[in-house]
Structure formats: C-alpha cells, structure tokens
mmCIF file of C-alpha atoms and ligand atoms in Angstrom:
data_model
loop_
_atom_site.group_PDB
_atom_site.id
_atom_site.type_symbol
_atom_site.label_atom_id
_atom_site.label_comp_id
_atom_site.label_asym_id
_atom_site.label_seq_id
_atom_site.Cartn_x
_atom_site.Cartn_y
_atom_site.Cartn_z
ATOM 1 C CA UNK A 1 57.719 45.535 115.308
ATOM 2 C CA UNK A 2 57.383 47.975 112.611
ATOM 3 C CA UNK A 3 60.630 50.249 112.501
ATOM 4 C CA UNK A 4 60.126 53.018 114.594
ATOM 5 C CA UNK A 5 56.394 52.949 114.390
ATOM 6 C CA UNK A 6 55.820 53.828 118.337
ATOM 7 C CA UNK A 7 58.749 52.113 119.514
ATOM 8 C CA UNK A 8 60.060 52.684 122.865
ATOM 9 C CA UNK A 9 63.780 52.612 124.171
ATOM 10 C CA UNK A 10 65.944 50.973 126.353
ATOM 11 C CA UNK A 11 68.880 50.992 128.539
ATOM 12 C CA UNK A 12 70.074 47.769 128.249
ATOM 13 C CA UNK A 13 73.379 47.957 130.208
ATOM 14 C CA UNK A 14 75.542 51.184 131.639
ATOM 15 C CA UNK A 15 79.287 50.706 131.931
ATOM 16 C CA UNK A 16 82.245 52.767 133.337
ATOM 17 C CA UNK A 17 85.948 53.272 133.048
ATOM 18 C CA UNK A 18 88.425 55.394 135.466
ATOM 19 C CA UNK A 19 92.022 55.255 135.082
ATOM 20 C CA UNK A 20 93.275 53.714 138.231
ATOM 21 C CA UNK A 21 96.025 57.354 138.885
ATOM 22 C CA UNK A 22 94.764 58.729 141.513
ATOM 23 C CA UNK A 23 95.724 62.739 141.755
ATOM 24 C CA UNK A 24 94.880 64.122 145.011
ATOM 25 C CA UNK A 25 95.081 67.714 146.180
ATOM 26 C CA UNK A 26 98.389 67.016 148.177
ATOM 27 C CA UNK A 27 99.844 66.171 144.735
ATOM 28 C CA UNK A 28 98.570 69.192 142.980
ATOM 29 C CA UNK A 29 100.268 71.084 146.373
ATOM 30 C CA UNK A 30 103.518 69.823 145.060
ATOM 31 C CA UNK A 31 102.996 70.679 141.269
ATOM 32 C CA UNK A 32 101.881 74.383 141.827
ATOM 33 C CA UNK A 33 100.799 77.151 143.902
ATOM 34 C CA UNK A 34 97.222 75.841 145.616
ATOM 35 C CA UNK A 35 96.231 74.731 148.590
ATOM 36 C CA UNK A 36 94.186 71.427 149.491
ATOM 37 C CA UNK A 37 91.881 74.172 151.501
ATOM 38 C CA UNK A 38 91.582 76.152 148.419
ATOM 39 C CA UNK A 39 90.511 73.513 146.026
ATOM 40 C CA UNK A 40 87.680 71.899 148.533
ATOM 41 C CA UNK A 41 86.203 75.108 149.260
ATOM 42 C CA UNK A 42 86.302 76.741 145.616
ATOM 43 C CA UNK A 43 85.158 73.109 144.246
ATOM 44 C CA UNK A 44 84.207 70.079 146.840
ATOM 45 C CA UNK A 45 87.532 68.253 144.727
ATOM 46 C CA UNK A 46 89.400 66.139 146.883
ATOM 47 C CA UNK A 47 91.371 64.132 144.257
ATOM 48 C CA UNK A 48 90.800 62.793 141.072
ATOM 49 C CA UNK A 49 91.809 60.047 138.273
ATOM 50 C CA UNK A 50 94.344 60.750 135.412
ATOM 51 C CA UNK A 51 95.989 58.406 132.650
ATOM 52 C CA UNK A 52 99.890 58.299 133.275
ATOM 53 C CA UNK A 53 100.677 55.647 130.331
ATOM 54 C CA UNK A 54 101.031 56.923 126.780
ATOM 55 C CA UNK A 55 98.807 54.267 125.564
ATOM 56 C CA UNK A 56 96.220 55.066 127.862
ATOM 57 C CA UNK A 57 93.447 57.621 127.202
ATOM 58 C CA UNK A 58 90.040 58.726 125.381
ATOM 59 C CA UNK A 59 90.521 55.403 123.220
ATOM 60 C CA UNK A 60 90.951 53.402 126.372
ATOM 61 C CA UNK A 61 88.894 54.249 128.877
ATOM 62 C CA UNK A 62 85.714 53.839 125.925
ATOM 63 C CA UNK A 63 86.949 50.580 124.842
ATOM 64 C CA UNK A 64 86.245 49.722 128.564
ATOM 65 C CA UNK A 65 83.562 51.597 129.735
ATOM 66 C CA UNK A 66 81.661 50.254 126.374
ATOM 67 C CA UNK A 67 82.694 46.369 126.864
ATOM 68 C CA UNK A 68 81.285 46.855 130.687
ATOM 69 C CA UNK A 69 77.697 48.636 129.310
ATOM 70 C CA UNK A 70 77.743 45.763 126.855
ATOM 71 C CA UNK A 71 78.643 42.895 129.667
ATOM 72 C CA UNK A 72 76.030 44.235 131.549
ATOM 73 C CA UNK A 73 73.377 44.655 128.770
ATOM 74 C CA UNK A 74 74.120 40.554 127.959
ATOM 75 C CA UNK A 75 74.716 41.737 124.877
ATOM 76 C CA UNK A 76 77.331 41.022 122.050
ATOM 77 C CA UNK A 77 79.078 43.609 120.381
ATOM 78 C CA UNK A 78 78.337 42.639 116.552
ATOM 79 C CA UNK A 79 74.480 43.188 117.884
ATOM 80 C CA UNK A 80 75.366 47.217 117.721
ATOM 81 C CA UNK A 81 74.313 48.726 114.586
ATOM 82 C CA UNK A 82 75.850 52.198 115.936
ATOM 83 C CA UNK A 83 78.721 53.881 118.170
ATOM 84 C CA UNK A 84 78.586 57.214 119.422
ATOM 85 C CA UNK A 85 81.351 58.550 121.421
ATOM 86 C CA UNK A 86 81.013 62.112 122.717
ATOM 87 C CA UNK A 87 84.758 63.066 123.583
ATOM 88 C CA UNK A 88 86.665 66.506 123.453
ATOM 89 C CA UNK A 89 89.812 64.579 123.661
ATOM 90 C CA UNK A 90 89.922 61.967 120.928
ATOM 91 C CA UNK A 91 93.243 61.381 120.198
ATOM 92 C CA UNK A 92 93.023 61.753 116.391
ATOM 93 C CA UNK A 93 89.710 63.651 114.451
ATOM 94 C CA UNK A 94 90.665 61.291 111.675
ATOM 95 C CA UNK A 95 89.382 58.229 112.383
ATOM 96 C CA UNK A 96 87.056 59.132 114.958
ATOM 97 C CA UNK A 97 87.309 57.425 118.311
ATOM 98 C CA UNK A 98 83.947 55.816 117.614
ATOM 99 C CA UNK A 99 85.438 53.995 115.082
ATOM 100 C CA UNK A 100 88.158 52.620 116.277
ATOM 101 C CA UNK A 101 85.867 51.530 119.663
ATOM 102 C CA UNK A 102 83.733 50.057 117.261
ATOM 103 C CA UNK A 103 86.252 47.822 115.646
ATOM 104 C CA UNK A 104 87.997 47.031 119.179
ATOM 105 C CA UNK A 105 85.230 45.740 120.716
ATOM 106 C CA UNK A 106 83.831 44.294 117.939
ATOM 107 C CA UNK A 107 80.770 46.205 116.739
ATOM 108 C CA UNK A 108 82.258 46.508 112.748
ATOM 109 C CA UNK A 109 80.559 47.412 110.508
ATOM 110 C CA UNK A 110 78.515 49.439 112.590
ATOM 111 C CA UNK A 111 77.961 53.586 111.900
ATOM 112 C CA UNK A 112 80.098 55.838 113.914
ATOM 113 C CA UNK A 113 80.956 58.617 114.996
ATOM 114 C CA UNK A 114 82.510 61.216 117.572
ATOM 115 C CA UNK A 115 80.195 64.181 118.790
ATOM 116 C CA UNK A 116 81.527 67.177 120.057
ATOM 117 C CA UNK A 117 79.385 69.016 122.728
ATOM 118 C CA UNK A 118 82.468 69.024 125.887
ATOM 119 C CA UNK A 119 80.813 68.342 129.221
ATOM 120 C CA UNK A 120 77.268 68.187 127.595
ATOM 121 C CA UNK A 121 78.511 65.611 125.477
ATOM 122 C CA UNK A 122 76.896 62.419 126.996
ATOM 123 C CA UNK A 123 73.673 64.134 127.398
ATOM 124 C CA UNK A 124 73.412 65.381 123.851
ATOM 125 C CA UNK A 125 74.212 61.709 122.308
ATOM 126 C CA UNK A 126 71.460 59.922 124.326
ATOM 127 C CA UNK A 127 69.086 62.753 123.203
ATOM 128 C CA UNK A 128 70.566 61.724 119.994
ATOM 129 C CA UNK A 129 70.471 58.179 120.067
ATOM 130 C CA UNK A 130 67.093 57.672 121.244
ATOM 131 C CA UNK A 131 66.124 59.391 118.412
ATOM 132 C CA UNK A 132 67.690 57.644 115.635
ATOM 133 C CA UNK A 133 66.051 54.419 117.776
ATOM 134 C CA UNK A 134 62.324 56.247 117.272
ATOM 135 C CA UNK A 135 63.220 56.892 113.545
ATOM 136 C CA UNK A 136 63.481 53.086 112.834
ATOM 137 C CA UNK A 137 67.065 53.781 111.535
ATOM 138 C CA UNK A 138 68.550 51.678 114.279
ATOM 139 C CA UNK A 139 68.228 48.796 116.672
ATOM 140 C CA UNK A 140 70.855 49.383 119.368
ATOM 141 C CA UNK A 141 73.474 51.947 119.635
ATOM 142 C CA UNK A 142 76.558 52.116 122.064
ATOM 143 C CA UNK A 143 76.779 55.350 123.420
ATOM 144 C CA UNK A 144 80.092 56.348 125.549
ATOM 145 C CA UNK A 145 81.001 60.021 126.910
ATOM 146 C CA UNK A 146 84.698 59.769 127.272
ATOM 147 C CA UNK A 147 87.374 62.511 128.184
ATOM 148 C CA UNK A 148 91.248 61.887 129.179
ATOM 149 C CA UNK A 149 91.025 65.936 130.374
ATOM 150 C CA UNK A 150 94.742 65.803 131.430
ATOM 151 C CA UNK A 151 95.677 64.968 128.283
ATOM 152 C CA UNK A 152 94.665 68.399 127.495
ATOM 153 C CA UNK A 153 95.850 70.667 130.913
ATOM 154 C CA UNK A 154 98.189 72.809 131.222
ATOM 155 C CA UNK A 155 99.611 71.961 134.733
ATOM 156 C CA UNK A 156 101.108 75.408 134.778
ATOM 157 C CA UNK A 157 97.604 76.669 134.735
ATOM 158 C CA UNK A 158 96.083 76.503 138.383
ATOM 159 C CA UNK A 159 93.162 78.214 138.236
ATOM 160 C CA UNK A 160 91.813 75.143 135.763
ATOM 161 C CA UNK A 161 93.809 71.889 135.909
ATOM 162 C CA UNK A 162 92.992 71.388 139.544
ATOM 163 C CA UNK A 163 89.407 70.737 138.248
ATOM 164 C CA UNK A 164 89.798 67.927 135.514
ATOM 165 C CA UNK A 165 90.185 64.269 135.636
ATOM 166 C CA UNK A 166 89.787 61.384 132.867
ATOM 167 C CA UNK A 167 86.580 58.899 132.491
ATOM 168 C CA UNK A 168 84.392 57.243 130.679
ATOM 169 C CA UNK A 169 80.972 56.667 131.188
ATOM 170 C CA UNK A 170 78.734 54.653 128.550
ATOM 171 C CA UNK A 171 75.389 52.875 127.757
ATOM 172 C CA UNK A 172 73.884 50.395 125.193
ATOM 173 C CA UNK A 173 70.094 51.636 124.018
ATOM 174 C CA UNK A 174 67.809 48.962 122.105
ATOM 175 C CA UNK A 175 64.900 49.527 120.464
ATOM 176 C CA UNK A 176 61.893 48.217 122.850
ATOM 177 C CA UNK A 177 57.993 47.601 122.396
ATOM 178 C CA UNK A 178 57.310 49.342 125.490
ATOM 179 C CA UNK A 179 56.465 52.581 124.591
ATOM 180 C CA UNK A 180 56.742 53.757 128.053
ATOM 181 C CA UNK A 181 60.533 53.405 128.140
ATOM 182 C CA UNK A 182 63.030 55.915 127.214
ATOM 183 C CA UNK A 183 63.167 59.528 126.481
ATOM 184 C CA UNK A 184 60.606 61.339 127.362
ATOM 185 C CA UNK A 185 61.939 64.799 127.053
ATOM 186 C CA UNK A 186 65.073 66.202 125.601
ATOM 187 C CA UNK A 187 66.557 69.642 125.477
ATOM 188 C CA UNK A 188 70.025 70.785 123.569
ATOM 189 C CA UNK A 189 71.151 74.130 122.754
ATOM 190 C CA UNK A 190 74.260 75.803 122.254
ATOM 191 C CA UNK A 191 75.865 79.535 121.768
ATOM 192 C CA UNK A 192 79.058 79.770 120.053
ATOM 193 C CA UNK A 193 79.211 83.665 120.551
ATOM 194 C CA UNK A 194 80.679 82.334 123.683
ATOM 195 C CA UNK A 195 83.183 80.282 122.699
ATOM 196 C CA UNK A 196 86.117 82.174 124.508
ATOM 197 C CA UNK A 197 85.213 81.100 127.864
ATOM 198 C CA UNK A 198 86.417 77.544 126.917
ATOM 199 C CA UNK A 199 88.445 76.656 124.203
ATOM 200 C CA UNK A 200 91.166 74.309 122.734
ATOM 201 C CA UNK A 201 93.171 76.233 120.212
ATOM 202 C CA UNK A 202 95.363 74.440 117.825
ATOM 203 C CA UNK A 203 96.669 77.022 116.162
ATOM 204 C CA UNK A 204 98.403 80.611 117.684
ATOM 205 C CA UNK A 205 96.004 82.546 115.541
ATOM 206 C CA UNK A 206 92.634 80.644 117.278
ATOM 207 C CA UNK A 207 93.594 82.343 120.176
ATOM 208 C CA UNK A 208 91.313 85.133 120.667
ATOM 209 C CA UNK A 209 92.445 88.585 121.209
ATOM 210 C CA UNK A 210 91.462 89.158 124.941
ATOM 211 C CA UNK A 211 93.782 85.905 125.755
ATOM 212 C CA UNK A 212 96.531 87.805 123.739
ATOM 213 C CA UNK A 213 98.502 88.755 126.729
ATOM 214 C CA UNK A 214 98.193 85.421 128.226
ATOM 215 C CA UNK A 215 100.293 82.383 128.498
ATOM 216 C CA UNK A 216 98.236 79.956 126.200
ATOM 217 C CA UNK A 217 99.968 76.528 125.604
ATOM 218 C CA UNK A 218 98.639 74.816 122.203
ATOM 219 C CA UNK A 219 96.301 72.124 122.211
ATOM 220 C CA UNK A 220 95.407 72.587 125.655
ATOM 221 C CA UNK A 221 92.080 73.736 127.303
ATOM 222 C CA UNK A 222 91.635 77.275 127.753
ATOM 223 C CA UNK A 223 88.860 78.567 130.475
ATOM 224 C CA UNK A 224 87.294 81.962 132.090
ATOM 225 C CA UNK A 225 86.560 79.665 135.250
ATOM 226 C CA UNK A 226 84.128 83.095 136.388
ATOM 227 C CA UNK A 227 82.456 83.197 133.750
ATOM 228 C CA UNK A 228 81.548 79.615 133.036
ATOM 229 C CA UNK A 229 80.443 79.783 136.650
ATOM 230 C CA UNK A 230 78.287 82.290 136.660
ATOM 231 C CA UNK A 231 76.416 81.305 133.415
ATOM 232 C CA UNK A 232 76.285 77.826 134.780
ATOM 233 C CA UNK A 233 75.410 78.522 138.294
ATOM 234 C CA UNK A 234 71.821 79.726 136.907
ATOM 235 C CA UNK A 235 71.422 77.727 133.803
ATOM 236 C CA UNK A 236 71.649 74.379 135.446
ATOM 237 C CA UNK A 237 68.691 75.468 137.666
ATOM 238 C CA UNK A 238 66.596 76.833 134.991
ATOM 239 C CA UNK A 239 67.298 73.642 133.097
ATOM 240 C CA UNK A 240 66.054 71.429 135.645
ATOM 241 C CA UNK A 241 63.229 73.528 136.346
ATOM 242 C CA UNK A 242 62.033 73.739 132.675
ATOM 243 C CA UNK A 243 62.047 69.709 132.257
ATOM 244 C CA UNK A 244 59.777 69.587 135.949
ATOM 245 C CA UNK A 245 57.643 71.935 134.029
ATOM 246 C CA UNK A 246 57.439 70.767 130.637
ATOM 247 C CA UNK A 247 56.864 66.932 131.649
ATOM 248 C CA UNK A 248 54.713 67.814 134.596
ATOM 249 C CA UNK A 249 56.963 65.540 136.567
ATOM 250 C CA UNK A 250 57.489 66.906 140.268
ATOM 251 C CA UNK A 251 60.866 66.180 141.965
ATOM 252 C CA UNK A 252 58.847 63.264 144.139
ATOM 253 C CA UNK A 253 58.900 61.481 140.765
ATOM 254 C CA UNK A 254 62.195 61.321 139.573
ATOM 255 C CA UNK A 255 64.843 58.916 141.424
ATOM 256 C CA UNK A 256 68.001 60.754 140.569
ATOM 257 C CA UNK A 257 68.978 64.291 139.169
ATOM 258 C CA UNK A 258 72.080 63.242 137.595
ATOM 259 C CA UNK A 259 74.206 66.361 136.950
ATOM 260 C CA UNK A 260 77.459 66.924 135.312
ATOM 261 C CA UNK A 261 80.082 67.568 137.414
ATOM 262 C CA UNK A 262 81.673 70.542 136.920
ATOM 263 C CA UNK A 263 82.000 72.109 140.588
ATOM 264 C CA UNK A 264 80.122 71.050 143.725
ATOM 265 C CA UNK A 265 78.834 74.686 144.511
ATOM 266 C CA UNK A 266 76.772 75.219 140.978
ATOM 267 C CA UNK A 267 75.375 71.543 141.897
ATOM 268 C CA UNK A 268 74.580 72.297 145.428
ATOM 269 C CA UNK A 269 73.200 75.422 144.490
ATOM 270 C CA UNK A 270 70.860 74.552 141.640
ATOM 271 C CA UNK A 271 69.731 71.564 144.270
ATOM 272 C CA UNK A 272 68.939 73.862 146.947
ATOM 273 C CA UNK A 273 67.250 76.607 145.449
ATOM 274 C CA UNK A 274 64.982 73.897 144.074
ATOM 275 C CA UNK A 275 64.301 72.479 147.336
ATOM 276 C CA UNK A 276 65.461 69.467 145.486
ATOM 277 C CA UNK A 277 66.599 66.386 148.665
ATOM 278 C CA UNK A 278 70.385 65.347 148.668
ATOM 279 C CA UNK A 279 70.337 61.912 148.235
ATOM 280 C CA UNK A 280 68.150 62.671 145.205
ATOM 281 C CA UNK A 281 71.159 64.884 143.530
ATOM 282 C CA UNK A 282 74.158 62.781 142.795
ATOM 283 C CA UNK A 283 77.811 63.807 143.645
ATOM 284 C CA UNK A 284 80.967 62.484 142.717
ATOM 285 C CA UNK A 285 83.258 65.219 142.139
ATOM 286 C CA UNK A 286 85.108 64.661 145.214
ATOM 287 C CA UNK A 287 86.753 61.746 143.810
ATOM 288 C CA UNK A 288 86.420 61.897 140.168
ATOM 289 C CA UNK A 289 86.498 65.927 139.867
ATOM 290 C CA UNK A 290 85.195 67.085 136.285
ATOM 291 C CA UNK A 291 85.575 64.570 133.737
ATOM 292 C CA UNK A 292 83.482 66.814 131.139
ATOM 293 C CA UNK A 293 81.550 64.097 128.524
ATOM 294 C CA UNK A 294 82.699 61.343 130.837
ATOM 295 C CA UNK A 295 81.015 62.935 134.201
ATOM 296 C CA UNK A 296 77.231 62.446 133.076
ATOM 297 C CA UNK A 297 77.551 58.829 132.411
ATOM 298 C CA UNK A 298 80.169 57.960 135.599
ATOM 299 C CA UNK A 299 77.504 59.156 137.697
ATOM 300 C CA UNK A 300 74.601 56.837 136.240
ATOM 301 C CA UNK A 301 76.809 54.060 136.570
ATOM 302 C CA UNK A 302 77.895 54.087 139.763
ATOM 303 C CA UNK A 303 74.166 54.468 141.131
ATOM 304 C CA UNK A 304 73.122 51.686 139.042
ATOM 305 C CA UNK A 305 75.559 49.525 139.823
ATOM 306 C CA UNK A 306 74.893 50.700 143.799
ATOM 307 C CA UNK A 307 70.932 49.918 143.213
ATOM 308 C CA UNK A 308 70.065 53.549 143.529
ATOM 309 C CA UNK A 309 68.350 53.268 140.348
ATOM 310 C CA UNK A 310 66.400 50.798 138.683
ATOM 311 C CA UNK A 311 64.347 49.676 136.517
ATOM 312 C CA UNK A 312 60.850 51.764 135.939
ATOM 313 C CA UNK A 313 62.739 54.519 137.850
ATOM 314 C CA UNK A 314 62.725 58.117 135.931
ATOM 315 C CA UNK A 315 66.312 59.961 135.765
ATOM 316 C CA UNK A 316 66.891 63.505 134.870
ATOM 317 C CA UNK A 317 70.276 64.472 133.292
ATOM 318 C CA UNK A 318 71.732 67.670 133.235
ATOM 319 C CA UNK A 319 74.612 69.271 131.393
ATOM 320 C CA UNK A 320 76.402 72.451 130.839
ATOM 321 C CA UNK A 321 79.829 72.799 128.930
ATOM 322 C CA UNK A 322 82.403 74.791 126.310
ATOM 323 C CA UNK A 323 80.458 75.667 123.058
ATOM 324 C CA UNK A 324 78.897 76.804 125.280
ATOM 325 C CA UNK A 325 76.546 73.499 124.890
ATOM 326 C CA UNK A 326 73.567 73.025 127.245
ATOM 327 C CA UNK A 327 71.524 70.069 127.452
ATOM 328 C CA UNK A 328 68.792 68.149 129.538
ATOM 329 C CA UNK A 329 67.321 64.765 129.361
ATOM 330 C CA UNK A 330 64.315 63.153 131.320
ATOM 331 C CA UNK A 331 64.351 59.262 130.691
ATOM 332 C CA UNK A 332 62.262 56.369 131.956
ATOM 333 C CA UNK A 333 64.155 53.392 132.321
HETATM 334 N N1 ACO B 401 94.984 77.759 143.917
HETATM 335 C C1 ACO B 401 94.931 78.748 144.998
HETATM 336 N N2 ACO B 401 94.451 79.963 144.344
HETATM 337 C C2 ACO B 401 93.853 80.015 142.986
HETATM 338 C C3 ACO B 401 94.276 79.155 142.389
HETATM 339 C C4 ACO B 401 94.083 77.409 143.081
HETATM 340 N N3 ACO B 401 94.326 76.067 142.228
HETATM 341 N N4 ACO B 401 93.229 79.344 141.448
HETATM 342 C C5 ACO B 401 93.019 80.492 141.444
HETATM 343 N N5 ACO B 401 93.529 80.655 142.531
HETATM 344 C C6 ACO B 401 92.931 82.541 142.840
HETATM 345 C C7 ACO B 401 92.929 83.432 141.686
HETATM 346 O O1 ACO B 401 94.371 83.499 141.208
HETATM 347 C C8 ACO B 401 92.498 84.237 142.349
HETATM 348 O O2 ACO B 401 93.339 85.335 142.867
HETATM 349 P P1 ACO B 401 93.353 86.971 143.263
HETATM 350 O O3 ACO B 401 92.198 87.243 143.504
HETATM 351 O O4 ACO B 401 94.789 87.530 144.116
HETATM 352 O O5 ACO B 401 93.543 86.909 141.719
HETATM 353 C C9 ACO B 401 91.562 84.298 143.113
HETATM 354 O O6 ACO B 401 92.142 82.762 143.819
HETATM 355 C C10 ACO B 401 90.143 83.862 143.071
HETATM 356 O O7 ACO B 401 90.528 83.430 141.584
HETATM 357 P P2 ACO B 401 89.142 82.840 140.457
HETATM 358 O O8 ACO B 401 89.391 82.577 138.992
HETATM 359 O O9 ACO B 401 88.296 84.813 140.726
HETATM 360 O O10 ACO B 401 88.324 81.950 141.657
HETATM 361 P P3 ACO B 401 86.506 81.367 141.877
HETATM 362 O O11 ACO B 401 86.308 81.840 142.658
HETATM 363 O O12 ACO B 401 86.094 81.817 140.422
HETATM 364 O O13 ACO B 401 87.137 80.054 141.598
HETATM 365 C C11 ACO B 401 86.759 78.192 139.624
HETATM 366 C C12 ACO B 401 87.508 79.596 140.223
HETATM 367 C C13 ACO B 401 86.689 77.275 141.020
HETATM 368 C C14 ACO B 401 87.672 77.314 138.394
HETATM 369 C C15 ACO B 401 85.534 78.539 139.410
HETATM 370 O O14 ACO B 401 85.390 79.967 138.721
HETATM 371 C C16 ACO B 401 84.953 77.338 138.661
HETATM 372 O O15 ACO B 401 84.659 76.538 139.317
HETATM 373 N N6 ACO B 401 84.010 78.007 137.115
HETATM 374 C C17 ACO B 401 83.463 77.547 136.727
HETATM 375 C C18 ACO B 401 84.474 76.260 135.878
HETATM 376 C C19 ACO B 401 83.218 75.019 135.454
HETATM 377 O O16 ACO B 401 82.669 74.189 135.729
HETATM 378 N N7 ACO B 401 84.538 74.755 134.285
HETATM 379 C C20 ACO B 401 83.606 73.581 133.933
HETATM 380 C C21 ACO B 401 82.146 74.166 132.756
HETATM 381 S S1 ACO B 401 82.523 73.414 131.494
HETATM 382 C C22 ACO B 401 83.369 71.926 131.956
HETATM 383 O O17 ACO B 401 82.765 71.263 132.812
HETATM 384 C C23 ACO B 401 83.912 71.632 130.206
#
C-alpha cells in the first residue's frame, strides 16, 4: 500500500486499567461534610477508584492499559511507531509520560509525546492519531488516555473531590487497506478565555484574582463546577447533534454514544433531549467517577470486552474538559 494513500485506520486492540482501591461515598462521608445522598443525587457517583501507593499513578496505569490493548491486538510493542498519552496528571513534564510508557512496554524507539486537553484528551488523541496514520507517517500508534486525578485533588474541597477517580483507557491503531475503517468525522475545539473555570496552579501568581480570596492548594485542581456544568450540559447535546447532522447518520446507525463521564446529569440531559435510547449511551460514572482523560477509553474497553460493540459498528466519542476543550470523533470499527 502506498503510505497514506487512501488508507483506513483499524482499532486493532483496546485495553484499560483502574486501581484496585475503591473509594466509596461512605468513605468520603468520613473525610468531609458530605453525604451519599447529595453525591448520588448531584452526580450519579457511588464510588470511584484511586491509587493508594506512591509507586502507582499515571505512568503505571498507562503502561497497564497499553499492554492490554497490545495483547488484545495480538501485537508486540516494538510494532508501534508512536505512543501518545493524553493526561493532565503526568508525574513529570520532562520526560513525557509517553516516553516512559513506550520504554516500559518495549516500544522504543517509537516517537512519544503527551497531549494535554484534560477530559477531552483521549478524543483529541484518537483524532490526531487517525490523521497521522492517514498522513502516511505512522503505521501503528498506541493511544492512552489516563488521569490519576486523586493525585491532584484537594480532599478539603468537597464540591470537587467527590467527582473524580483514576483510570486509563488505551487503543492500538493500525493502518488498514480497508478505507471504510477509522475516523469518519472529527472535531476539536478550545476556548482558553475560560481557563479559570478548571485549572491546576503550579505557582501562587497563577491563581487568578477571582480565586484570590479562596484557599487554593498549589498543584491541586480548582473547578467552578456550576459554570462547567452549564457549559457542558448544552455543549454535549450540540456536539452529538452536529456529528449526526454532518455525517448524515441517524442514531439507529450508531451502536454506542461514548461520552466523557463528567456527571450523570450532563450525559442524561443530552441523551434525553436528543431522544437517544438509554442502552446506546453507556454510563459507568456510578462506579468510576470522572477519570478525566481516562474515562472515554475506559468506557470503550468495557463495551468492547462485553461484546456491546463489535467490528463493523459505528461509534461516536464525545468529551468536554478543562481548557476549556471539547471534541468529537465518529469511528467505523
Ligand atoms: N456535599 C454536600 N454539599 C455540597 C457538596 C458536597 N460534596 N459540594 C457542594 N455542596 C453544597 C455547596 O456548598 C452549596 O451549598 P450552599 O447552597 O449552602 O452554598 C450547594 O451544595 C450547591 O453547591 P453547587 O456547587 O452549586 O452544587 P451543584 O449543584 O452545581 O453541584 C457539581 C456541584 C456536582 C460539582 C456540579 O456543579 C457539576 O457536576 N459540575 C460539572 C463538573 C464537571 O463536569 N466537571 C468536570 C468537567 S471537566 C472535566 O471533566 C475535567
């Protein structure tokens, strides 16, 4: 096949990883002034997974998820020529998480870089990876979305800490002769003017004036939940509608709408307004919380392994996150 000339892109393998430790709402009740009832009613979350050893984190979860995706694909790591890790919780900014993950799984000297788009990171990354394969430059790309949010949470901030968990999802994408396979439609957007609604300051002077009266912990996530909620609840519905309009697909032609798990109310509002069948809009936030860049890949892997999506299906990925960022991706599997 001529590199890049009219190729398709196959999702050759899928994998995910979550830490073993379960943090329930009852556990949070002991740590802060909150209740299971408040959390479930406002977010749909009952429990989440968190890392509980210093040796665990974004790096280890990413390695585990990518190894599983390679195993699912029946491929060796040295067949990859690029590794992308979407994360906002990398242990270090240099080296990238991707470079260490690539070395750990055995993909060296594959190219490697991290992609920062918060909760939209996995969807951004599969969009970028699909385009890179189609450009002819890469044949096999490992994409990981991973965030160990518990490592950047201030558990003194009850309006935020109850939302998040840790997870990684991964796919291995390969060039394919079947041009029908791969990304049929993609969007990626950002509006940095709204960055203050979700940010992680590294230095005191990065804390915006609007937060100067609040107790902000350096290195921890800060969120204006109500603002994000209002933005996301409208945007998620619009993004799905736009994807359907622009691809000409109707909901019955989509096997699963795989949404970032930010808050069950955001997902259900989009689902109900668009009249989508509940069994086509996967929800696992009850058990895993919001794992930022990990969530969409985790959902995809669970659906894949449960046989709820299969080769030949069309799926729609959609996510909204810090930046603010938002992205959609429609794939023929
Ligand atoms: N337990 C009990 N009470 C609480 C808690 C808690 N954990 N947290 C806040 N409250 C109280 C507040 O103090 C407030 O009390 P007051 O009215 O006496 O002042 C009241 O509950 C309402 O607080 P709000 O923050 O306005 O609550 P809201 O209904 O907006 O729910 C939530 C908060 C769940 C965070 C919601 O805004 C939300 O889900 N936002 C979207 C968040 C999101 O999706 N973030 C991620 C997107 S980007 C990404 O994924 C990285």
